[in-house]
Each structure stands twice: as structure tokens, then as C-alpha cells.
């Protein structure tokens, strides 16, 4: 959306007086409402399914204005123009809040943990360690994944106090540890004192090479979002893998907080995984009928994302040319996210993609930010308000025109929660999830764990879930014509 295409009114210029009367002055009390209706009429993916967004809905500006005035406010209007199943499209009151995320930081002691109800006492709870952040305060203490704790500063953890004690309480506290056999919590003598400190998350949590059947398997556990903040560092990780002759990749996203992002960043990660020539198609876009017609007629190349070869203008992407990628899904219960689904679908025609997790949701749509200007871009925006729209405007397809509105089924199905009685060591074959993937690579047998939660634990909390970003979907950048 950087070029103001003055040459066109073919498309989205609605074929009525409403859309094409440039001289008409919009009443001041309807400026935002008019922007909402015209923006959705032009680009909303489901425009053809909303009768009030039809090009023939109004015969004059006056009719449109009367319609707009029938709503108490523009937010109510916006909501009324979406199909009932659309939970992604949003209206932003202040576009100044739409900024690129900063590198991930926190004030934390480095303990990541889960909470279950005490099987023997429904009021009390038990904490278990999922992992320790590298170079954090907790990493200097005697505490590891798979250990249990039942009290903080001598206070028994309960359903009503554990968040206050562990998250919202003192910056320093002492954990009282316990043994747990799946039924009975037995306090032991071990204590661990932790202190919250300013912390900057490293780009990758674990990166290592694992030999399997005389092949080098790259293992990458990634925990951050998919913003520009980490692309260069990821590129260096892939260079390390490439230098060690990695032929297959395990991408472990189980603790990944990123759920959306820009498609251009997903494309760069895809290019790191699968080396393709610069003419190979990675992603296709399918807009609503009238927008698609205009793009095909005027800028068809903008509907296609090919494998990028550089980051910025002068940094070459380090591509693995991996024959197989094994993606351990993120999400609350390993159900994936918009970002992982786009990555999976885009890579499928080019490499063998193996999914480890649960059935994904099918978030196959993309959104764009529309500002109130002639070409819906930021530079020429109306200065009288700060409202922007972020509607879903397209569906993503891959090179073979395959999309994923029904989601993906996993090759290896995971239980909703890790087995807290057998967590193992991350990055080692004692970790049951990684072990199942390594066995799959070695033998070709995809074995799912069908004995989920045999102890019927009541899983109450996981510290990673509270850090996940809201899944607003995938955003794209696109040059749009002058239609207002």
C-alpha cells in the first residue's frame, strides 16, 4: 500500500453513485462511518455474503447516509457488516498503537511452570516446572524441568492464591519443593529462592544437531514471535545448520508465543527451511471477486509471493534445502496458530512437512490495515480521526492452489498437555515429544500417544499460555488502487 494508483477506477470503484462521486463532500458526522462502509465494501473478503455491503444496496449518497445514521456509532456499524463467523476482522480506534513489536523482554525469575489441582485435595494445587529460561535468575539455581513445588514462602498454594504468590507477589520468594507420584504430594526438604529481574529473551531456546541414521537432524526450539526482531538471528541459526550438513529439520514451537505476524516474515522462514529458485511460488492470495479481478488485470504479480532470497537488500537468506521438516505445533493444546498453518501450507508443495500436535483450526485468511485515505494507505490519511480497519481481505493458497480452511491433521497426535510425570529433558531423547519425532524419523512409524492424562489431572494454568499473543491472524502489505 505504498503507491497511490491514480490510473484506476476499474475495480473497486463501486458501480454506483456512492463509490464514484469524488466531488461529493461527506458530512462531518459520517466521516468514519462512511470510511467503514466503503472500506469493507471494497475489500472485505466476504463482501458478497453481506447484503448491506452490496454494490447495488444504495442508489444515492443520501440513501447511504441515511443508512449510516441508523447506527448509534461506527463500531456498531462495523460489527453489523461482518459475517457471524468472523472473529478476526477488527476496528482500531487509534492507529498510532499499531507498531512493530519490540524485542521480547520481561521482569521474570526465569521459571516457566504449570499448575494442576492436588488429586488428594481439590482446594490445594501443585506446581510443576516446564522449563527454565537460559541466563535467567532461575538458571543459576538448583531447579530443573520436571520438578514439583507446593508452597511459596511457607504458604500452601491453592486455587485462589497461586497466581498472587507466583506472578503478582513479591519479586523474591522461596519455593518449597515436593515429590509427586501422580497421587500423593510429599513435601521434601529442598527449597529454591528466586528473584525477578529484567530479562531479554534470546532468539532461540535450543538449537542443536542430532545424528539419526547417519543423517544430521537440526533441532530448533523457538519461543518468540515472528517479527523482524528475530529474522537475522534465525538466519544465522540456519547458517550453522547448513554448515553442519543438516538435511532434515525439527521445528519445535510448543512454547512459541507468536500466533500471527506478517506473511513476508513467514516467507523468509520458509525460505530458510527449503531452498528454491527465485521463480518458485510460495504463497498465492485470493481476494474477494472484484478486488481479485482488478489485481489480475493490473498488478497480478502482487498476488504471488515467491521464495525470498534476501533479508532487506543485502543479506542473503541461508537456505537448508531440507528434504523434511517436522513441526511441533504451538497453541494452547498443540493446535497450532495462523503463522504455523501458513508456513505448513506454503511449504507442502516443496518439501515433506510432518505435523506433530493436534488438528489445527484452519486460519487461512489474511488481513490488511486500511486507513481513511484515497488509496487506504497511511500517508494520505484523513487527519480528523485515528480510526483504522483491519478486515480479513484474502485467503492464502500455496503453489498448487491448496488452502486450509479445514485445518491440518497431524502425523503424530499429541495429548492436550505434556505428561507431567514424564517430562524428560528438553532437547534430549528423554523428552517424550522429541523422542517420538526422532523415532518417526528413524523408523517411519508415526506413533501417537492415545493414553492421555490417565491420572485425570485437572490442569489449571500454564505460564506460557498467558504470554501468547492474541491470534489476530496473518497480515499482508499490498498496493491498493485509489477508490475513495
PDB file of N, CA, C and O in Angstrom, residues 288-323:
ATOM      1  N   UNK A 288     -11.543 -10.937  -2.562  1.00  0.00           N
ATOM      2  CA  UNK A 288     -12.942 -11.020  -2.994  1.00  0.00           C
ATOM      3  C   UNK A 288     -13.008 -10.833  -4.508  1.00  0.00           C
ATOM      4  O   UNK A 288     -12.038 -10.408  -5.139  1.00  0.00           O
ATOM      5  N   UNK A 289     -14.152 -11.155  -5.092  1.00  0.00           N
ATOM      6  CA  UNK A 289     -14.241 -11.277  -6.549  1.00  0.00           C
ATOM      7  C   UNK A 289     -13.818 -10.004  -7.281  1.00  0.00           C
ATOM      8  O   UNK A 289     -13.057 -10.055  -8.256  1.00  0.00           O
ATOM      9  N   UNK A 290     -14.279  -8.840  -6.822  1.00  0.00           N
ATOM     10  CA  UNK A 290     -13.966  -7.630  -7.584  1.00  0.00           C
ATOM     11  C   UNK A 290     -12.529  -7.170  -7.355  1.00  0.00           C
ATOM     12  O   UNK A 290     -11.873  -6.683  -8.275  1.00  0.00           O
ATOM     13  N   UNK A 291     -12.011  -7.339  -6.143  1.00  0.00           N
ATOM     14  CA  UNK A 291     -10.612  -6.983  -5.894  1.00  0.00           C
ATOM     15  C   UNK A 291      -9.692  -7.915  -6.674  1.00  0.00           C
ATOM     16  O   UNK A 291      -8.716  -7.479  -7.280  1.00  0.00           O
ATOM     17  N   UNK A 292     -10.013  -9.207  -6.666  1.00  0.00           N
ATOM     18  CA  UNK A 292      -9.190 -10.172  -7.392  1.00  0.00           C
ATOM     19  C   UNK A 292      -9.141  -9.839  -8.876  1.00  0.00           C
ATOM     20  O   UNK A 292      -8.075  -9.900  -9.508  1.00  0.00           O
ATOM     21  N   UNK A 293     -10.267  -9.448  -9.442  1.00  0.00           N
ATOM     22  CA  UNK A 293     -10.323  -9.098 -10.863  1.00  0.00           C
ATOM     23  C   UNK A 293      -9.416  -7.920 -11.167  1.00  0.00           C
ATOM     24  O   UNK A 293      -8.710  -7.900 -12.181  1.00  0.00           O
ATOM     25  N   UNK A 294      -9.433  -6.936 -10.278  1.00  0.00           N
ATOM     26  CA  UNK A 294      -8.597  -5.765 -10.519  1.00  0.00           C
ATOM     27  C   UNK A 294      -7.113  -6.120 -10.427  1.00  0.00           C
ATOM     28  O   UNK A 294      -6.314  -5.734 -11.281  1.00  0.00           O
ATOM     29  N   UNK A 295      -6.733  -6.862  -9.410  1.00  0.00           N
ATOM     30  CA  UNK A 295      -5.326  -7.220  -9.257  1.00  0.00           C
ATOM     31  C   UNK A 295      -4.839  -8.055 -10.441  1.00  0.00           C
ATOM     32  O   UNK A 295      -3.728  -7.850 -10.942  1.00  0.00           O
ATOM     33  N   UNK A 296      -5.663  -8.995 -10.894  1.00  0.00           N
ATOM     34  CA  UNK A 296      -5.265  -9.820 -12.030  1.00  0.00           C
ATOM     35  C   UNK A 296      -5.072  -8.980 -13.288  1.00  0.00           C
ATOM     36  O   UNK A 296      -4.185  -9.254 -14.102  1.00  0.00           O
ATOM     37  N   UNK A 297      -5.888  -7.935 -13.420  1.00  0.00           N
ATOM     38  CA  UNK A 297      -5.804  -7.095 -14.610  1.00  0.00           C
ATOM     39  C   UNK A 297      -4.678  -6.076 -14.535  1.00  0.00           C
ATOM     40  O   UNK A 297      -4.114  -5.692 -15.569  1.00  0.00           O
ATOM     41  N   UNK A 298      -4.331  -5.645 -13.333  1.00  0.00           N
ATOM     42  CA  UNK A 298      -3.424  -4.507 -13.213  1.00  0.00           C
ATOM     43  C   UNK A 298      -2.092  -4.792 -12.518  1.00  0.00           C
ATOM     44  O   UNK A 298      -1.084  -4.177 -12.845  1.00  0.00           O
ATOM     45  N   UNK A 299      -2.084  -5.668 -11.548  1.00  0.00           N
ATOM     46  CA  UNK A 299      -0.823  -5.997 -10.875  1.00  0.00           C
ATOM     47  C   UNK A 299      -0.839  -7.449 -10.401  1.00  0.00           C
ATOM     48  O   UNK A 299      -0.808  -7.727  -9.198  1.00  0.00           O
ATOM     49  N   UNK A 300      -0.894  -8.383 -11.351  1.00  0.00           N
ATOM     50  CA  UNK A 300      -1.019  -9.802 -10.985  1.00  0.00           C
ATOM     51  C   UNK A 300       0.133 -10.313 -10.129  1.00  0.00           C
ATOM     52  O   UNK A 300      -0.057 -11.221  -9.309  1.00  0.00           O
ATOM     53  N   UNK A 301       1.313  -9.746 -10.317  1.00  0.00           N
ATOM     54  CA  UNK A 301       2.459 -10.213  -9.532  1.00  0.00           C
ATOM     55  C   UNK A 301       2.281  -9.954  -8.036  1.00  0.00           C
ATOM     56  O   UNK A 301       2.914 -10.628  -7.205  1.00  0.00           O
ATOM     57  N   UNK A 302       1.432  -8.978  -7.701  1.00  0.00           N
ATOM     58  CA  UNK A 302       1.243  -8.656  -6.283  1.00  0.00           C
ATOM     59  C   UNK A 302       0.459  -9.735  -5.545  1.00  0.00           C
ATOM     60  O   UNK A 302       0.414  -9.739  -4.323  1.00  0.00           O
ATOM     61  N   UNK A 303      -0.161 -10.652  -6.287  1.00  0.00           N
ATOM     62  CA  UNK A 303      -0.933 -11.731  -5.679  1.00  0.00           C
ATOM     63  C   UNK A 303      -0.070 -12.949  -5.366  1.00  0.00           C
ATOM     64  O   UNK A 303      -0.560 -13.935  -4.829  1.00  0.00           O
ATOM     65  N   UNK A 304       1.201 -12.865  -5.694  1.00  0.00           N
ATOM     66  CA  UNK A 304       2.091 -14.018  -5.546  1.00  0.00           C
ATOM     67  C   UNK A 304       3.300 -13.631  -4.711  1.00  0.00           C
ATOM     68  O   UNK A 304       3.907 -12.584  -4.914  1.00  0.00           O
ATOM     69  N   UNK A 305       3.636 -14.485  -3.752  1.00  0.00           N
ATOM     70  CA  UNK A 305       4.885 -14.359  -3.005  1.00  0.00           C
ATOM     71  C   UNK A 305       5.791 -15.501  -3.417  1.00  0.00           C
ATOM     72  O   UNK A 305       5.434 -16.668  -3.271  1.00  0.00           O
ATOM     73  N   UNK A 306       6.952 -15.151  -3.942  1.00  0.00           N
ATOM     74  CA  UNK A 306       7.937 -16.159  -4.303  1.00  0.00           C
ATOM     75  C   UNK A 306       8.952 -16.305  -3.174  1.00  0.00           C
ATOM     76  O   UNK A 306       8.995 -15.493  -2.257  1.00  0.00           O
ATOM     77  N   UNK A 307       9.753 -17.348  -3.249  1.00  0.00           N
ATOM     78  CA  UNK A 307      10.744 -17.578  -2.202  1.00  0.00           C
ATOM     79  C   UNK A 307      11.723 -16.406  -2.162  1.00  0.00           C
ATOM     80  O   UNK A 307      12.429 -16.170  -3.139  1.00  0.00           O
ATOM     81  N   UNK A 308      11.749 -15.669  -1.054  1.00  0.00           N
ATOM     82  CA  UNK A 308      12.690 -14.553  -0.972  1.00  0.00           C
ATOM     83  C   UNK A 308      14.114 -15.081  -0.859  1.00  0.00           C
ATOM     84  O   UNK A 308      14.370 -16.147  -0.295  1.00  0.00           O
ATOM     85  N   UNK A 309      15.041 -14.308  -1.390  1.00  0.00           N
ATOM     86  CA  UNK A 309      16.448 -14.701  -1.363  1.00  0.00           C
ATOM     87  C   UNK A 309      17.276 -13.838  -0.429  1.00  0.00           C
ATOM     88  O   UNK A 309      18.416 -14.193  -0.117  1.00  0.00           O
ATOM     89  N   UNK A 310      16.720 -12.719  -0.017  1.00  0.00           N
ATOM     90  CA  UNK A 310      17.477 -11.812   0.852  1.00  0.00           C
ATOM     91  C   UNK A 310      16.606 -11.306   1.986  1.00  0.00           C
ATOM     92  O   UNK A 310      15.375 -11.313   1.903  1.00  0.00           O
ATOM     93  N   UNK A 311      17.272 -10.870   3.041  1.00  0.00           N
ATOM     94  CA  UNK A 311      16.637 -10.124   4.123  1.00  0.00           C
ATOM     95  C   UNK A 311      17.041  -8.685   3.930  1.00  0.00           C
ATOM     96  O   UNK A 311      18.223  -8.359   3.968  1.00  0.00           O
ATOM     97  N   UNK A 312      16.055  -7.836   3.709  1.00  0.00           N
ATOM     98  CA  UNK A 312      16.407  -6.477   3.329  1.00  0.00           C
ATOM     99  C   UNK A 312      16.969  -6.500   1.923  1.00  0.00           C
ATOM    100  O   UNK A 312      16.525  -7.253   1.061  1.00  0.00           O
ATOM    101  N   UNK A 313      17.979  -5.697   1.687  1.00  0.00           N
ATOM    102  CA  UNK A 313      18.517  -5.595   0.334  1.00  0.00           C
ATOM    103  C   UNK A 313      19.857  -6.285   0.154  1.00  0.00           C
ATOM    104  O   UNK A 313      20.288  -6.515  -0.979  1.00  0.00           O
ATOM    105  N   UNK A 314      20.515  -6.647   1.252  1.00  0.00           N
ATOM    106  CA  UNK A 314      21.891  -7.126   1.074  1.00  0.00           C
ATOM    107  C   UNK A 314      22.292  -8.316   1.952  1.00  0.00           C
ATOM    108  O   UNK A 314      23.461  -8.670   1.993  1.00  0.00           O
ATOM    109  N   UNK A 315      21.346  -8.939   2.656  1.00  0.00           N
ATOM    110  CA  UNK A 315      21.682 -10.095   3.481  1.00  0.00           C
ATOM    111  C   UNK A 315      21.051 -11.332   2.854  1.00  0.00           C
ATOM    112  O   UNK A 315      19.830 -11.450   2.761  1.00  0.00           O
ATOM    113  N   UNK A 316      21.864 -12.242   2.408  1.00  0.00           N
ATOM    114  CA  UNK A 316      21.358 -13.453   1.778  1.00  0.00           C
ATOM    115  C   UNK A 316      20.722 -14.380   2.811  1.00  0.00           C
ATOM    116  O   UNK A 316      21.232 -14.542   3.924  1.00  0.00           O
ATOM    117  N   UNK A 317      19.611 -14.972   2.425  1.00  0.00           N
ATOM    118  CA  UNK A 317      18.961 -15.955   3.292  1.00  0.00           C
ATOM    119  C   UNK A 317      19.720 -17.271   3.200  1.00  0.00           C
ATOM    120  O   UNK A 317      20.050 -17.749   2.108  1.00  0.00           O
ATOM    121  N   UNK A 318      20.002 -17.863   4.349  1.00  0.00           N
ATOM    122  CA  UNK A 318      20.686 -19.149   4.418  1.00  0.00           C
ATOM    123  C   UNK A 318      19.648 -20.262   4.352  1.00  0.00           C
ATOM    124  O   UNK A 318      18.906 -20.491   5.304  1.00  0.00           O
ATOM    125  N   UNK A 319      19.591 -20.951   3.221  1.00  0.00           N
ATOM    126  CA  UNK A 319      18.564 -21.962   2.988  1.00  0.00           C
ATOM    127  C   UNK A 319      19.135 -23.361   3.193  1.00  0.00           C
ATOM    128  O   UNK A 319      20.240 -23.668   2.731  1.00  0.00           O
ATOM    129  N   UNK A 320      18.358 -24.215   3.860  1.00  0.00           N
ATOM    130  CA  UNK A 320      18.803 -25.569   4.170  1.00  0.00           C
ATOM    131  C   UNK A 320      18.598 -26.557   3.024  1.00  0.00           C
ATOM    132  O   UNK A 320      19.301 -27.546   2.931  1.00  0.00           O
ATOM    133  N   UNK A 321      17.605 -26.312   2.198  1.00  0.00           N
ATOM    134  CA  UNK A 321      17.182 -27.310   1.226  1.00  0.00           C
ATOM    135  C   UNK A 321      16.821 -28.606   1.940  1.00  0.00           C
ATOM    136  O   UNK A 321      17.194 -29.713   1.534  1.00  0.00           O
ATOM    137  N   UNK A 322      16.060 -28.448   3.026  1.00  0.00           N
ATOM    138  CA  UNK A 322      15.671 -29.594   3.847  1.00  0.00           C
ATOM    139  C   UNK A 322      14.684 -30.480   3.103  1.00  0.00           C
ATOM    140  O   UNK A 322      13.720 -30.004   2.509  1.00  0.00           O
ATOM    141  N   UNK A 323      14.922 -31.786   3.139  1.00  0.00           N
ATOM    142  CA  UNK A 323      14.002 -32.721   2.490  1.00  0.00           C
ATOM    143  C   UNK A 323      12.732 -32.921   3.303  1.00  0.00           C
ATOM    144  O   UNK A 323      11.672 -33.209   2.744  1.00  0.00           O
TER     145      UNK A 323
END
